[in-house]
PDB file of C-alpha atoms in Angstrom:
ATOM      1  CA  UNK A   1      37.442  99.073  94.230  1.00  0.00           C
ATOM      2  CA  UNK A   2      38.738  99.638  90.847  1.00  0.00           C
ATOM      3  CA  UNK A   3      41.004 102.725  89.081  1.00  0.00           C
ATOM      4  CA  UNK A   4      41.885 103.305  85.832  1.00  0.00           C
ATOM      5  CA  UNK A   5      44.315 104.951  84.064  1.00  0.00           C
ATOM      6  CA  UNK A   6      44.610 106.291  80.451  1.00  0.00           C
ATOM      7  CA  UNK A   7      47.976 105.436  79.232  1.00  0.00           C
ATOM      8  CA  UNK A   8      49.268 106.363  75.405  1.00  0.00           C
ATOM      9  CA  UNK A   9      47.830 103.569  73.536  1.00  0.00           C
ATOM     10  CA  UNK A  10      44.965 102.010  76.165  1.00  0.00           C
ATOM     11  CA  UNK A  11      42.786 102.009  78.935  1.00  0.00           C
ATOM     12  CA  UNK A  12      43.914 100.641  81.747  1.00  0.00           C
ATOM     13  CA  UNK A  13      40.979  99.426  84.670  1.00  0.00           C
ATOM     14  CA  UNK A  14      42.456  97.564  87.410  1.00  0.00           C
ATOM     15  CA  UNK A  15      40.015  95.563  89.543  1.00  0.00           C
ATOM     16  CA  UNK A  16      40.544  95.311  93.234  1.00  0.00           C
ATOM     17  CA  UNK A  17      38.671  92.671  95.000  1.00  0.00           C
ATOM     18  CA  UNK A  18      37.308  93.704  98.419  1.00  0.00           C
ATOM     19  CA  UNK A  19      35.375  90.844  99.559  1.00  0.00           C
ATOM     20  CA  UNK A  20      35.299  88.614 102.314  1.00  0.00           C
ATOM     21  CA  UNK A  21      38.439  86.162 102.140  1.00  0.00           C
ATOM     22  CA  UNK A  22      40.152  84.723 100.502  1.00  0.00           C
ATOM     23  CA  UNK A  23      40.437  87.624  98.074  1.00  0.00           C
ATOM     24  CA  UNK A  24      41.395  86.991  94.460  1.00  0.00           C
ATOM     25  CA  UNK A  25      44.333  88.548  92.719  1.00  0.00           C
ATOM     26  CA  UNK A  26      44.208  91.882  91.185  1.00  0.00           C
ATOM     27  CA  UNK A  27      42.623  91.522  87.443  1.00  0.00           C
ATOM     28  CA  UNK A  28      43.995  94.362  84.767  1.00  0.00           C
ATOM     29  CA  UNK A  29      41.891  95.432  81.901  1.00  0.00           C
ATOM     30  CA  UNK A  30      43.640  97.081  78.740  1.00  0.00           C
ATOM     31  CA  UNK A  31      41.611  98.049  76.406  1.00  0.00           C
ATOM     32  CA  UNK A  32      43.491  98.763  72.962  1.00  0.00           C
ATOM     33  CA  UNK A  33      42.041 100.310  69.638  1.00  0.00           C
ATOM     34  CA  UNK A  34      41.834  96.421  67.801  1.00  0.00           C
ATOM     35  CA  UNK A  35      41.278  94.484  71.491  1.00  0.00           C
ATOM     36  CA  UNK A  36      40.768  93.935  74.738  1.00  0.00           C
ATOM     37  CA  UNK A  37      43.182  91.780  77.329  1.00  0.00           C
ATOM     38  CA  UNK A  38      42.552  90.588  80.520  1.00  0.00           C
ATOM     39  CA  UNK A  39      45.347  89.595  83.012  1.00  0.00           C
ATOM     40  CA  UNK A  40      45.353  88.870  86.543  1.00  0.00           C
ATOM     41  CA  UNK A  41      48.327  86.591  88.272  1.00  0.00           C
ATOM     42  CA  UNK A  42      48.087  82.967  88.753  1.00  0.00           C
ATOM     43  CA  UNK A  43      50.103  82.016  92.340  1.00  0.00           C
ATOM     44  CA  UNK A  44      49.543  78.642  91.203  1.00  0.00           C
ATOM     45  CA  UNK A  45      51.703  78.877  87.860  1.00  0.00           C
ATOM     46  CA  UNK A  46      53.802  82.099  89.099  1.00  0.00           C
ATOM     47  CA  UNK A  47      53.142  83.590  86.713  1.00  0.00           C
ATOM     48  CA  UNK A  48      50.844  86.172  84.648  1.00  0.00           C
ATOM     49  CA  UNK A  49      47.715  84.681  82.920  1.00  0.00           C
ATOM     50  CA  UNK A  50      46.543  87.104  80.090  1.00  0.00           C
ATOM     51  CA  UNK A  51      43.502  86.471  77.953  1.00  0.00           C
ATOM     52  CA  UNK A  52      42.823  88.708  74.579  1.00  0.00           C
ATOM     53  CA  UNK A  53      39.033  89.239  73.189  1.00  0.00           C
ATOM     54  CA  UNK A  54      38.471  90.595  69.835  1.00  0.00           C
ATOM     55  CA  UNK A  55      36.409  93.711  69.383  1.00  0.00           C
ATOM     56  CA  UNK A  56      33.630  91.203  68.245  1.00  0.00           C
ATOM     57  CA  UNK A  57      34.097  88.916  71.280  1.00  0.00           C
ATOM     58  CA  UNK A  58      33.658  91.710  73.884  1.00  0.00           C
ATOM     59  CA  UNK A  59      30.620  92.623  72.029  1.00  0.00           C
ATOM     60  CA  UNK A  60      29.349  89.279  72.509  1.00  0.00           C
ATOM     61  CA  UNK A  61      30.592  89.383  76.082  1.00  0.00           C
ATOM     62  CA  UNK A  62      28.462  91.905  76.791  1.00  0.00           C
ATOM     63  CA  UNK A  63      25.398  90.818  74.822  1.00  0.00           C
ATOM     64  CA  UNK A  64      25.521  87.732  76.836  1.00  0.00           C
ATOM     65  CA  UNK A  65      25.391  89.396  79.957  1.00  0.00           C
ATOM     66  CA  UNK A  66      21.832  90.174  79.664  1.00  0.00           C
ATOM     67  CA  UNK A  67      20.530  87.147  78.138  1.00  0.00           C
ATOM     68  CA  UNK A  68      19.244  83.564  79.412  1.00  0.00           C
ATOM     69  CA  UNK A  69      21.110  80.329  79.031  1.00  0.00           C
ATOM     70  CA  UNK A  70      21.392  79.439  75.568  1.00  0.00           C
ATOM     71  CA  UNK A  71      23.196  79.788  72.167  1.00  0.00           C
ATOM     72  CA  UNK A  72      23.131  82.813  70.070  1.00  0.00           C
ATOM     73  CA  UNK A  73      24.581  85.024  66.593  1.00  0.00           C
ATOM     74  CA  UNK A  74      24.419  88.565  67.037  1.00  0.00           C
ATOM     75  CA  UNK A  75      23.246  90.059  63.571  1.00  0.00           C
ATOM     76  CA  UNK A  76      25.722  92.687  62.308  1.00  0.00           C
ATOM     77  CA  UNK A  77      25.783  95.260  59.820  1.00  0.00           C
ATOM     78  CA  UNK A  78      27.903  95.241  56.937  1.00  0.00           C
ATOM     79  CA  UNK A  79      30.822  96.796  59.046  1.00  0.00           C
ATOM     80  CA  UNK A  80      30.551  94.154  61.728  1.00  0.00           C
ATOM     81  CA  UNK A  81      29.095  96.335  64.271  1.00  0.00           C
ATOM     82  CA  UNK A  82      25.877  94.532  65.844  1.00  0.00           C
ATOM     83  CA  UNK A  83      21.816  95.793  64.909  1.00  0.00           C
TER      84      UNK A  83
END
């Protein structure tokens, strides 16, 4: 299950997990105009874990979702966006 929300200044998706136990923590997407963060809570620490991707690094996220095991450069145009 997920929602999201559009707030002022980002998009919010939350991520519910509804598997099969033990279910992990709640993870919360915002996606801002510069970057992206990722948080979900850590019961371990106590405390909220948040992670922040560059415009370029979700890019690559997502190119690397569809490819095999490996290293690779995404070619980009002269404004950074990817060809």
């Amino acid at each position: 299950m997920f929602s999201i929300e559009h707030d002022f200044d980002a998009t919010v998706v939350t991520l519910v997990d509804e598997g099969p136990a033990p279910l992990k923590e709640d993870v919360v997407i915002n996606a801002f105009d510069d970057c992206v963060t990722i948080e979900q809570y850590d019961p371990r620490q106590d405390k909220v874990v948040t992670v922040t991707l560059s415009l370029t690094q979700l890019t690559d996220l997502e190119a690397a979702l569809d490819l095999p095991e490996g290293v690779y450069r995404l070619r980009r145009d002269d404004k950074g966006n990817p060809e």
